Coordinates of C-alpha atoms in Angstrom, one line a residue:
X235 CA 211.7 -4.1 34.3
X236 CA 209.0 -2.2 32.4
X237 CA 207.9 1.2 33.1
X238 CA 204.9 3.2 33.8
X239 CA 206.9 6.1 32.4
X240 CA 209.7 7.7 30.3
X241 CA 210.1 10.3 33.3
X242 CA 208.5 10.5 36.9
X243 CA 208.4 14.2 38.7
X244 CA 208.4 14.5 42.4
X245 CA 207.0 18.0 42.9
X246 CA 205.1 20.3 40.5
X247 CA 206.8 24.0 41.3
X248 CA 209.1 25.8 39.0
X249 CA 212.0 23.1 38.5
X250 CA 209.8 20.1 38.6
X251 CA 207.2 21.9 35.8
X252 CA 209.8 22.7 33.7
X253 CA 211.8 19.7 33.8
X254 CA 208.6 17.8 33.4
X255 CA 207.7 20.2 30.2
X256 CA 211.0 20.0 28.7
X257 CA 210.6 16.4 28.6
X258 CA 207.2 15.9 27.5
X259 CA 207.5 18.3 25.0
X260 CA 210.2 16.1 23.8
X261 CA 207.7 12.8 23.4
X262 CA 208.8 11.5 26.7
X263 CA 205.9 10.1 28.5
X264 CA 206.0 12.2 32.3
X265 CA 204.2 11.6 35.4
X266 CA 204.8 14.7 37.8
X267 CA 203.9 13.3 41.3
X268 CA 202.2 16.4 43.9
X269 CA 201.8 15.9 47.4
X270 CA 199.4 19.0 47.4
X271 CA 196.1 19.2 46.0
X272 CA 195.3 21.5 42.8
X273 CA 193.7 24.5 43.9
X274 CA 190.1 24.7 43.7
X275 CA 188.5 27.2 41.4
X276 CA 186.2 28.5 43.7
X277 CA 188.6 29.3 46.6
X278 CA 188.5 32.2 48.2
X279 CA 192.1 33.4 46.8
X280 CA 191.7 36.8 48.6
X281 CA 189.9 35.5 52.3
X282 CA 193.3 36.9 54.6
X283 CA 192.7 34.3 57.4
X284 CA 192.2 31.3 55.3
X285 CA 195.2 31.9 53.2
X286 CA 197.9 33.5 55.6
X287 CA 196.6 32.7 59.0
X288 CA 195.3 28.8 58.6
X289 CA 197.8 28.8 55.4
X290 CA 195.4 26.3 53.5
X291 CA 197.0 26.5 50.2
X292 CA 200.3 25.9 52.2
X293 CA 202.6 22.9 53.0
X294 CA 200.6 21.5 55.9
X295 CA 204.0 19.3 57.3
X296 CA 205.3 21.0 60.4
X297 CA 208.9 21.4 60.6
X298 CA 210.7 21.7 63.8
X299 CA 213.1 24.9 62.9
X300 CA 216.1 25.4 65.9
X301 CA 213.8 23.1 67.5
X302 CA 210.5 24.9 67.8
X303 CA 207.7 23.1 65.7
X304 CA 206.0 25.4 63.1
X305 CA 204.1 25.5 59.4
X306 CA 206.0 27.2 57.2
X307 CA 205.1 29.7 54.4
X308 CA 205.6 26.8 51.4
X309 CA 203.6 26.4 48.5
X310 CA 201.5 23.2 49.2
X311 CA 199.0 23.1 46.1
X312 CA 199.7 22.1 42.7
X313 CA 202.1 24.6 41.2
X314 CA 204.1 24.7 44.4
X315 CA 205.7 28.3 45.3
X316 CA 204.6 29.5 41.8
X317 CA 201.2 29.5 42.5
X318 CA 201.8 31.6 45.7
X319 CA 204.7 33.6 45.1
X320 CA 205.2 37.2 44.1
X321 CA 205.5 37.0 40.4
X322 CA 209.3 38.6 39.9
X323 CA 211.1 36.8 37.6
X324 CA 214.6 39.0 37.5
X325 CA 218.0 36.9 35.7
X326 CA 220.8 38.0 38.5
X327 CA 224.4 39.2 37.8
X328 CA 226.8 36.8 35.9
X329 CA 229.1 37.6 38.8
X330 CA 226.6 35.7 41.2
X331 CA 227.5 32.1 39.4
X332 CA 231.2 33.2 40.6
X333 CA 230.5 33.8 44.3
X334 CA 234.9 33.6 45.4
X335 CA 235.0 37.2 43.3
X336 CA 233.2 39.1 46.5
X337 CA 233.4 36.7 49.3
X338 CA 236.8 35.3 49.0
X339 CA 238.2 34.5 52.6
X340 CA 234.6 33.6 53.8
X341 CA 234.4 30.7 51.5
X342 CA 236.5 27.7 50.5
X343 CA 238.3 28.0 47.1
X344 CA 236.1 25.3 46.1
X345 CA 232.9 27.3 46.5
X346 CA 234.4 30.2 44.5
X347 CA 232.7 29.6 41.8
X348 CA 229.7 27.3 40.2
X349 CA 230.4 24.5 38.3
X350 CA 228.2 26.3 35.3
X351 CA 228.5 30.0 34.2
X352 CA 226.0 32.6 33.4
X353 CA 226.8 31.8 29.4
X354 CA 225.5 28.6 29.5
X355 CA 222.2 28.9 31.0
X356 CA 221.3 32.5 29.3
X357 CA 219.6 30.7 26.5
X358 CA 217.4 28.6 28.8
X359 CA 216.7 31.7 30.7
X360 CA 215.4 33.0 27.4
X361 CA 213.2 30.1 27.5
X362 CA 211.9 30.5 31.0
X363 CA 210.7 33.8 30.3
X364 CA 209.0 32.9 27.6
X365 CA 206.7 29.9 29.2
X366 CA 206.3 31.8 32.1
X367 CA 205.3 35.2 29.9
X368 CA 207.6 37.4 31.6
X369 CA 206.8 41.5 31.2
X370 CA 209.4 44.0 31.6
X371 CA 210.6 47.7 31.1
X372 CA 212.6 47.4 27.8
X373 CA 214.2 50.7 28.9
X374 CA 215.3 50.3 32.2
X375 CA 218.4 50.1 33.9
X376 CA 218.9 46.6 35.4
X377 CA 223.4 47.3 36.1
X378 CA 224.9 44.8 37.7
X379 CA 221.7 42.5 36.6
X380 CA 221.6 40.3 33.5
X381 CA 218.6 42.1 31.3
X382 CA 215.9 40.4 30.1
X383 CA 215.7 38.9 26.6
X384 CA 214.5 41.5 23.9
X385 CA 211.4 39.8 23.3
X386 CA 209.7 39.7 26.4
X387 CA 206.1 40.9 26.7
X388 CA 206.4 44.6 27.3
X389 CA 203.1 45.3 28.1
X390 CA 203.3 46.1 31.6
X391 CA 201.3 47.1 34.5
X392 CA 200.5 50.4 34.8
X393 CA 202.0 52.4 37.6
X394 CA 200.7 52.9 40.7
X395 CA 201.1 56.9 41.3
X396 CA 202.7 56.1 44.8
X397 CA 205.5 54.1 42.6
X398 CA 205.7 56.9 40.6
X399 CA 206.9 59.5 43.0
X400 CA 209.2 56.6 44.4
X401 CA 211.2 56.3 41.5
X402 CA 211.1 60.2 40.4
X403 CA 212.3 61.3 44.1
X404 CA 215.0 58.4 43.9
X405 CA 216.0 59.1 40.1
X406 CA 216.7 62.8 41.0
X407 CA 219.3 61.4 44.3
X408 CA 221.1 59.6 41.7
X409 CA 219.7 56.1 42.0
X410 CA 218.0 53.8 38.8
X411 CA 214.5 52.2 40.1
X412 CA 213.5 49.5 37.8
X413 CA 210.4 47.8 36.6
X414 CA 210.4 44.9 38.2
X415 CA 209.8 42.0 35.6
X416 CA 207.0 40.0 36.3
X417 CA 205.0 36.7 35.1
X418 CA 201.6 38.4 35.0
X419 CA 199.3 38.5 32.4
X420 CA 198.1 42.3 32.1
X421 CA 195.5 41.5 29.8
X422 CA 193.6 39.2 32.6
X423 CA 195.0 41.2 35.7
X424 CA 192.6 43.2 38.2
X425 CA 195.7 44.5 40.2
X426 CA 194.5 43.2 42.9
X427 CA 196.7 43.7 46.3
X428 CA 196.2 40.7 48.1
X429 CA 198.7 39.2 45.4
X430 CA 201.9 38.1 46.8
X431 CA 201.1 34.9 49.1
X432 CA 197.6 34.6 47.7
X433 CA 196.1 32.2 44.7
X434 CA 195.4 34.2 41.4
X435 CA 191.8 33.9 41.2
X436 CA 191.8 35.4 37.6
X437 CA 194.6 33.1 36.3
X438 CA 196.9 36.1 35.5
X439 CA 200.1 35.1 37.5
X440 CA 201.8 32.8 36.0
X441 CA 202.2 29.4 37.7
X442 CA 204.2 26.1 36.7
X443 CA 200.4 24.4 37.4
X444 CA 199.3 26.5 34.1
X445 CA 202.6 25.1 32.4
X446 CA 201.8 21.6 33.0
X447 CA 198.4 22.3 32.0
X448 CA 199.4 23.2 28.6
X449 CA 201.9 20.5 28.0
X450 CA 199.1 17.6 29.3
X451 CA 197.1 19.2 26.7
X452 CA 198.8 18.0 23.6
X453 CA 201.7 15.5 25.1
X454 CA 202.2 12.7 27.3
X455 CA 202.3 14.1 30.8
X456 CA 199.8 13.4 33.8
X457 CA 199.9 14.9 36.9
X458 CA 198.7 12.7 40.3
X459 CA 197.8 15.0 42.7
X460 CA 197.3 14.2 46.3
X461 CA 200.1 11.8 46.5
X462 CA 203.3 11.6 48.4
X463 CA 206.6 10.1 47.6
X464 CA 207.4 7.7 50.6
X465 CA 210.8 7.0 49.7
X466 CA 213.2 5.9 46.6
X467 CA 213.9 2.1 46.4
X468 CA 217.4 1.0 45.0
X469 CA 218.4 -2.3 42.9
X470 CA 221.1 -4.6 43.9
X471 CA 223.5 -2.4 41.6
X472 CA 222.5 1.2 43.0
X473 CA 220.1 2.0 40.4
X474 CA 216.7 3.6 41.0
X475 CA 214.2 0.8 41.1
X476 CA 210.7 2.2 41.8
X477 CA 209.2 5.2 43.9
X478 CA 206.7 4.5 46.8
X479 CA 203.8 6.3 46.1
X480 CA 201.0 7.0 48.9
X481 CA 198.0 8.3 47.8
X482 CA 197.3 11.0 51.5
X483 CA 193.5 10.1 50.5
X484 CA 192.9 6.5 51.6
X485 CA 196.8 5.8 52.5
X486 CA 197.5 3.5 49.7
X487 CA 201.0 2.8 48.6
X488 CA 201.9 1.1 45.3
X489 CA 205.5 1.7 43.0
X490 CA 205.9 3.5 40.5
X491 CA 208.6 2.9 37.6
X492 CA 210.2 5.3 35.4
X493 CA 213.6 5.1 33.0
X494 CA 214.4 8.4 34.9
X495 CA 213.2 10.4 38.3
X496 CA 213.6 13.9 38.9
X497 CA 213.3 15.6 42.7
X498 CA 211.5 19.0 43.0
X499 CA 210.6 19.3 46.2
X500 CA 211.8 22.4 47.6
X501 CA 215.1 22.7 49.4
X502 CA 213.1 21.2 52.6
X503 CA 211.5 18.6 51.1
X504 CA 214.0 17.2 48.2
X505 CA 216.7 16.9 50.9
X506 CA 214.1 15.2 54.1
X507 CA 213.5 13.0 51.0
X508 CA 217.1 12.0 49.8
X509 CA 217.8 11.8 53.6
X510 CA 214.9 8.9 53.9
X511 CA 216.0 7.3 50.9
X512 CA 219.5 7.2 52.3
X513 CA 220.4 8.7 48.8
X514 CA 223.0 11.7 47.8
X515 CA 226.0 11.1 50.5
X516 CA 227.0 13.2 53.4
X517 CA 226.2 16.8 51.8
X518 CA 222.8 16.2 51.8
X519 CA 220.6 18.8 53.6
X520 CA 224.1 20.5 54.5
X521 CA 224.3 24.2 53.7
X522 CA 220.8 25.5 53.7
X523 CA 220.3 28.8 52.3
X524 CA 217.3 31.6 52.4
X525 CA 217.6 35.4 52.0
X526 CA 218.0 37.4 54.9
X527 CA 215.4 40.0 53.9
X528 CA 215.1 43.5 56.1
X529 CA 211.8 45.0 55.8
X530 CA 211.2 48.4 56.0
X531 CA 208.0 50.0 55.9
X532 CA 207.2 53.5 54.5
X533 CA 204.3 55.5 56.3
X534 CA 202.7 57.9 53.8
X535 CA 200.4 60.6 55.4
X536 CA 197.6 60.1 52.9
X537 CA 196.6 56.8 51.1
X538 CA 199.1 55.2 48.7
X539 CA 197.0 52.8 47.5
X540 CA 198.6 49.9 48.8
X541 CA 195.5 48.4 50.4
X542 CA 193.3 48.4 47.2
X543 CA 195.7 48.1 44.4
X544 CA 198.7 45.9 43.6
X545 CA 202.2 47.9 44.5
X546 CA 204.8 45.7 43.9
X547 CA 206.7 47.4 41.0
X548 CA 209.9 48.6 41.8
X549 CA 213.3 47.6 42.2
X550 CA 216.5 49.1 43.3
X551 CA 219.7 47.0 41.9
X552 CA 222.3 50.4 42.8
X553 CA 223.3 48.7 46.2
X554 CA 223.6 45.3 45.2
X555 CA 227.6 45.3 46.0
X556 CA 227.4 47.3 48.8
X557 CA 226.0 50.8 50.7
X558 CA 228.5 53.6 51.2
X559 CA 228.5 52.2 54.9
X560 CA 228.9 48.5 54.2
X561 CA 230.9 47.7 50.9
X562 CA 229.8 44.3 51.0
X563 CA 228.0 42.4 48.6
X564 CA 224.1 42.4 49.5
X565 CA 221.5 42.1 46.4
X566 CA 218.5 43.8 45.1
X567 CA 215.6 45.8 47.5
X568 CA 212.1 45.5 45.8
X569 CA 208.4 46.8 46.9
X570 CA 206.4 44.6 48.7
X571 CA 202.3 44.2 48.7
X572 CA 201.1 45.9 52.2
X573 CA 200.1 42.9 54.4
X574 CA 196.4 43.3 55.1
X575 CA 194.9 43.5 58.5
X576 CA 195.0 40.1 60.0
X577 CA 198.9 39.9 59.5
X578 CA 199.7 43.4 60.3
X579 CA 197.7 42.2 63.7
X580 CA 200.1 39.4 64.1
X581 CA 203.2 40.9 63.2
X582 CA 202.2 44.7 65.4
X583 CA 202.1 45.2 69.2
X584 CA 199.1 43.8 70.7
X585 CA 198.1 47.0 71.7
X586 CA 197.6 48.6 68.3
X587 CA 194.2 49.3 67.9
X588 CA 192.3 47.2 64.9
X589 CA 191.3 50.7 63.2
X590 CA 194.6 52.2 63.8
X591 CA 195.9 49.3 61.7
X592 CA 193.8 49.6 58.6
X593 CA 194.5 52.7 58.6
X594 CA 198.1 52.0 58.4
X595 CA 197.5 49.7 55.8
X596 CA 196.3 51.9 53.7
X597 CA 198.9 54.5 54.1
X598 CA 202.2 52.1 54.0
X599 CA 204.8 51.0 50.9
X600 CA 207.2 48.2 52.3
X601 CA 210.1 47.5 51.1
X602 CA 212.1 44.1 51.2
X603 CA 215.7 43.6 50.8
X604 CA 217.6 40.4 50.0
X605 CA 221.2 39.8 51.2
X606 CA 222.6 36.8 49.7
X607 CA 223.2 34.4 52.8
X608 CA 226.3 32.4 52.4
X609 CA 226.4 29.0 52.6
X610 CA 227.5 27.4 56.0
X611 CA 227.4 23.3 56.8
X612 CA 225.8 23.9 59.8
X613 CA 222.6 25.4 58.4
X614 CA 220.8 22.1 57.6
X615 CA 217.8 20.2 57.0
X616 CA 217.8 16.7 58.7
X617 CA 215.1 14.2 60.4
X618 CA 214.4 13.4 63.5
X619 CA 214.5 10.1 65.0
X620 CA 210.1 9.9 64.8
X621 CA 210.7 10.9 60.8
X622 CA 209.6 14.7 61.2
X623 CA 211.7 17.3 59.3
X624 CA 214.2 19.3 61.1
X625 CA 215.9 22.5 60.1
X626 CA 218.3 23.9 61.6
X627 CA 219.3 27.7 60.4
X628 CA 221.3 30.4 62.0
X629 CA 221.5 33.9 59.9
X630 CA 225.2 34.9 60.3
X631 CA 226.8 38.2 62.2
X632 CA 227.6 38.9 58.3
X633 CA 224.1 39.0 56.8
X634 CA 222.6 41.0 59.6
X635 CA 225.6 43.7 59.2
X636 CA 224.8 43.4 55.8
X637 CA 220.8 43.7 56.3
X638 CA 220.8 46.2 58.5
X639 CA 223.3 48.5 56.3
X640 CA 220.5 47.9 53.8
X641 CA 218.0 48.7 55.5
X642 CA 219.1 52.2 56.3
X643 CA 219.0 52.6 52.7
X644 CA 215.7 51.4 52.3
X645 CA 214.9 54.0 55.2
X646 CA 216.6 57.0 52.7
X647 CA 214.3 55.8 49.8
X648 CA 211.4 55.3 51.3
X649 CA 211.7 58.9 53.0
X650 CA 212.6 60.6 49.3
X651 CA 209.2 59.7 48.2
X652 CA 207.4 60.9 51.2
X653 CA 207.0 58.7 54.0
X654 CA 206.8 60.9 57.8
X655 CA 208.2 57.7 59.2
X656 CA 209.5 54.2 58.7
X657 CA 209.4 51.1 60.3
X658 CA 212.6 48.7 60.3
X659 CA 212.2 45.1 60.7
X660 CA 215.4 42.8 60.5
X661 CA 213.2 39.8 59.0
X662 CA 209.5 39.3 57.9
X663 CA 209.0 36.0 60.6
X664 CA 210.1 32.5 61.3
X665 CA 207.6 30.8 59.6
X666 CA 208.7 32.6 56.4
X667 CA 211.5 30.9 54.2
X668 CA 212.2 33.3 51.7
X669 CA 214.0 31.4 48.7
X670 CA 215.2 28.2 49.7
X671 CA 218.0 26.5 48.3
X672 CA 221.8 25.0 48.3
X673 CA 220.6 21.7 50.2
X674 CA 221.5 19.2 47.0
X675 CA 224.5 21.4 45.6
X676 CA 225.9 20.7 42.2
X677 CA 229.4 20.7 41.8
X678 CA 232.7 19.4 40.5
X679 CA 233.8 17.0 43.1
X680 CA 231.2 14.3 44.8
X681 CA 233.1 15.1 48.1
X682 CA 231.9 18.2 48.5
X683 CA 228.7 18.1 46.3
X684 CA 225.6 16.2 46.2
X685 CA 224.9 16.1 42.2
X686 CA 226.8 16.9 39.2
X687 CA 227.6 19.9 37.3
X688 CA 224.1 18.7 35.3
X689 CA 221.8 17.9 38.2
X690 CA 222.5 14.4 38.5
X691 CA 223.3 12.9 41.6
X692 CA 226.7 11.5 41.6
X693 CA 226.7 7.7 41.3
X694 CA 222.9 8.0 39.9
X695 CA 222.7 8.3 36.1
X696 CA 218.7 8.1 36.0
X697 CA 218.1 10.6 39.4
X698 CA 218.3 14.1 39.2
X699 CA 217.4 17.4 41.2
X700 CA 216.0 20.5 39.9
X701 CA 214.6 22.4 42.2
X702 CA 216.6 25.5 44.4
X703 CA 218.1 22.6 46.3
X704 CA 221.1 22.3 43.5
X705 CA 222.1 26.3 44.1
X706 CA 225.6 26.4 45.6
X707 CA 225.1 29.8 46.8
X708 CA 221.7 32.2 47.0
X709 CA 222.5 34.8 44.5
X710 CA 221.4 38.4 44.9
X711 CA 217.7 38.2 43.3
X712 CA 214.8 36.1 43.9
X713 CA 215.7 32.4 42.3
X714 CA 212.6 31.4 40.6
X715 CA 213.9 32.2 37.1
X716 CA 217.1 30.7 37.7
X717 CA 215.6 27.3 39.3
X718 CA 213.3 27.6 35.8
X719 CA 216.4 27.9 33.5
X720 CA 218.4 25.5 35.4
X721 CA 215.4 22.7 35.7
X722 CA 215.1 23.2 30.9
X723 CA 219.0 22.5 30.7
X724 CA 218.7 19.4 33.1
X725 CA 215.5 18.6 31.3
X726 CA 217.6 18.4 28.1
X727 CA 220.2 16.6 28.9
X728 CA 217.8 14.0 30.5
X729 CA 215.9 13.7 26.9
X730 CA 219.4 13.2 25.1
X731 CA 220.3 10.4 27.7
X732 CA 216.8 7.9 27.1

């Protein structure tokens, strides 16, 4: 049958954009398919309540999660999660693709290590940091971490003073702060500090929406916004026939037809969709994955700039296999943005005082740590019988152990720089989904995988996943890098198969 296009996209965050880039920068004609709208330039990217509390610029699908129906913190514009996220863009240890080496008894041999090593996606993670204009600290520390490549931009933001004493109080205790790397433009940035969560309303952050911006400019790729994939339709032989498309304006559905389809999704929405398709086999939606993240929260007794100026600088890689309490694997603790007042209202004790609040606000440095969650069958995304998406997640006695051993650390560095007290917090909210992935996992053996060592689904040579879904376990950093790298390898071997 003919075909509208060489390659059709089902999502437009990090994976989908650069799988869609790779190809169309290849002469492949691409059509990346967004349920989400592209962001208006005249939003207000820094209004609190329309952003955070009415999440308008995220996924407006409800999910029922352990059964309690809620909108969660997913990016639902063009760009996906890279046009909301925090910008840190950090390669994680080679020993994370080679999980067995620190969990051994608490996973299957199978799981012990990825069916790719670090090796063989470094040069694509040289890539990836070049589209999305990464900026790091040439001179930092980043042990156990995979450094940057050479030529990133160095041209970093400058300090904030608060950082500053972090990292001197912590350097002289024996720990390494780093820069954190980040996909920000410094030349366009105002440093603003309603960042993290919020739409860049100077176009400095990075986003895969400025990605497939560029590569429409000069190649064959086009971008339909607005529209939802239905479901994937099969031939007689198993092989992809067309995508239902519904344009969520007038409720239209037509096919679409492609030599090859790519799902980007998210880890919630690539797996609800292979689930509707009846697509992938058993594994599907199995082993859902997201950070546990303690928060702790530093309270400074004079301003420290947090609620007019952008914070999040620093990381701390010294306890990512272990605390001196807890020798277990964990993963990095960075800064965090200080929420503003609407969601410190909604996180704090109802009787806090408003003014009490902003004063806090001004006076805080959080800090977030992420403790690779292991992968466990149970922890699933599935559908209902009415269609809704379902997600079922349990955080393990392990990863709280683990969190809350980190946090105490976080406590310690915080208090170094100055803060009269801190508050711990064992996770930011339900609503939040920190880092999705491991719900399409690529492996070896179809029996215990849902695609192939190269993101293909097994027993489907034209359909492949490249969002966070394909991550057999959560690494120790943020994954948006990785899902970036990952999505350009995939993205190759799909041009060298048409």
């Amino acid at each position: 049958m003919e075909c509208d296009f060489d390659v059709a996209v089902i999502g437009s965050g990090a994976g989908g954009a650069a799988f869609a880039h790779a190809c169309a920068t290849a002469g492949k004609s691409v059509l990346v398919v967004e349920r989400g709208r592209r962001p208006s330039a005249t939003h207000a990217a820094h209004d609190e309540r329309a952003t955070l509390i009415e999440k308008q610029p995220y996924d407006d699908r409800p999910v029922r999660v352990n059964a309690e129906s809620l909108q969660l913190y997913m990016g639902g514009v063009l760009g996906g999660g890279t046009s909301l996220f925090g910008a840190v863009m950090l390669r994680p240890s080679a020993d994370d693709f080679h999980p067995g080496r620190h969990y051994g008894e608490r996973l299957p041999r199978s799981e012990w290590d990825w069916p790719i090593c670090y090796d063989e996606l470094a040069p694509y993670y040289d890539r990836a940091e070049q589209l999305f204009r990464v900026a790091a600290t040439r001179g930092d520390d980043y042990d156990p971490l995979q450094r940057p490549h050479a030529d990133v931009d160095a041209r970093v933001l400058p300090i904030a003073p608060v950082n500053e004493r972090l990292m001197a109080a912590n350097r002289a205790q024996g720990l390494r702060p780093m820069r954190l790397p980040l996909a920000i433009d410094t030349r366009q940035c105002e440093r603003c500090a309603s960042c993290a969560g919020f739409l860049c309303p100077h176009g400095a952050r990075r986003s895969a929406a400025q990605l497939l911006d560029e590569a429409a400019a000069d190649h064959l790729l086009h971008v339909a916004t607005n529209t939802e994939v239905e479901r994937i339709e099969r031939r007689g032989d198993g092989r992809i026939d067309h995508l239902v498309l519904r344009d969520r304006e007038n409720g239209a559905l037509r096919p679409l037809r492609a030599r090859c389809y790519a799902l980007a999704a998210g880890a919630i929405g690539t797996a609800a969709l292979l689930l509707r398709s009846e697509l992938g086999g058993p594994n599907v939606g199995r082993h859902y994955m997201m950070h546990y993240s303690p928060i702790a929260v530093g309270l400074f007794p004079r301003s420290t700039g947090a609620g007019h100026t952008f914070v999040k600088q620093v990381g701390f890689a010294d306890f990512y296999y272990g605390t001196p309490d807890c020798r277990e694997k964990m993963g990095l603790v960075q800064s965090l943005p200080a929420p503003g007042p609407l969601m410190l209202a909604k996180s704090a004790p109802r009787w806090l005082p408003r003014c009490l609040l902003r004063r806090m606000g001004d006076r805080m440095l959080p800090l977030a740590g992420i403790v690779e969650d292991l992968p466990n069958p149970a922890n699933r995304v599935y559908l209902e019988r009415d269609g809704a998406i379902g997600l079922q997640h349990t955080f393990s006695a392990f990863d709280r152990q683990r969190g809350a051993a980190l946090g105490r650390q976080m406590r310690r560095i915080l208090r170094r720089a100055g803060a009269v007290g801190c508050l711990l917090r064992a996770f930011p909210s339900r609503e939040h989904v920190a880092h999705q992935c491991g719900t399409a996992r690529f492996g070896r053996d179809p029996v215990r995988s849902v695609t192939d060592k190269n993101c293909r689904v097994h027993g489907h040579d034209d359909l492949f996943v490249v969002d966070g879904s394909v991550l057999p376990s959560s690494l120790g950093v943020g994954p948006s890098l990785t899902i970036v790298a990952n999505a350009l390898r995939a993205g190759a071997v799909a041009v060298a198969g048409m």
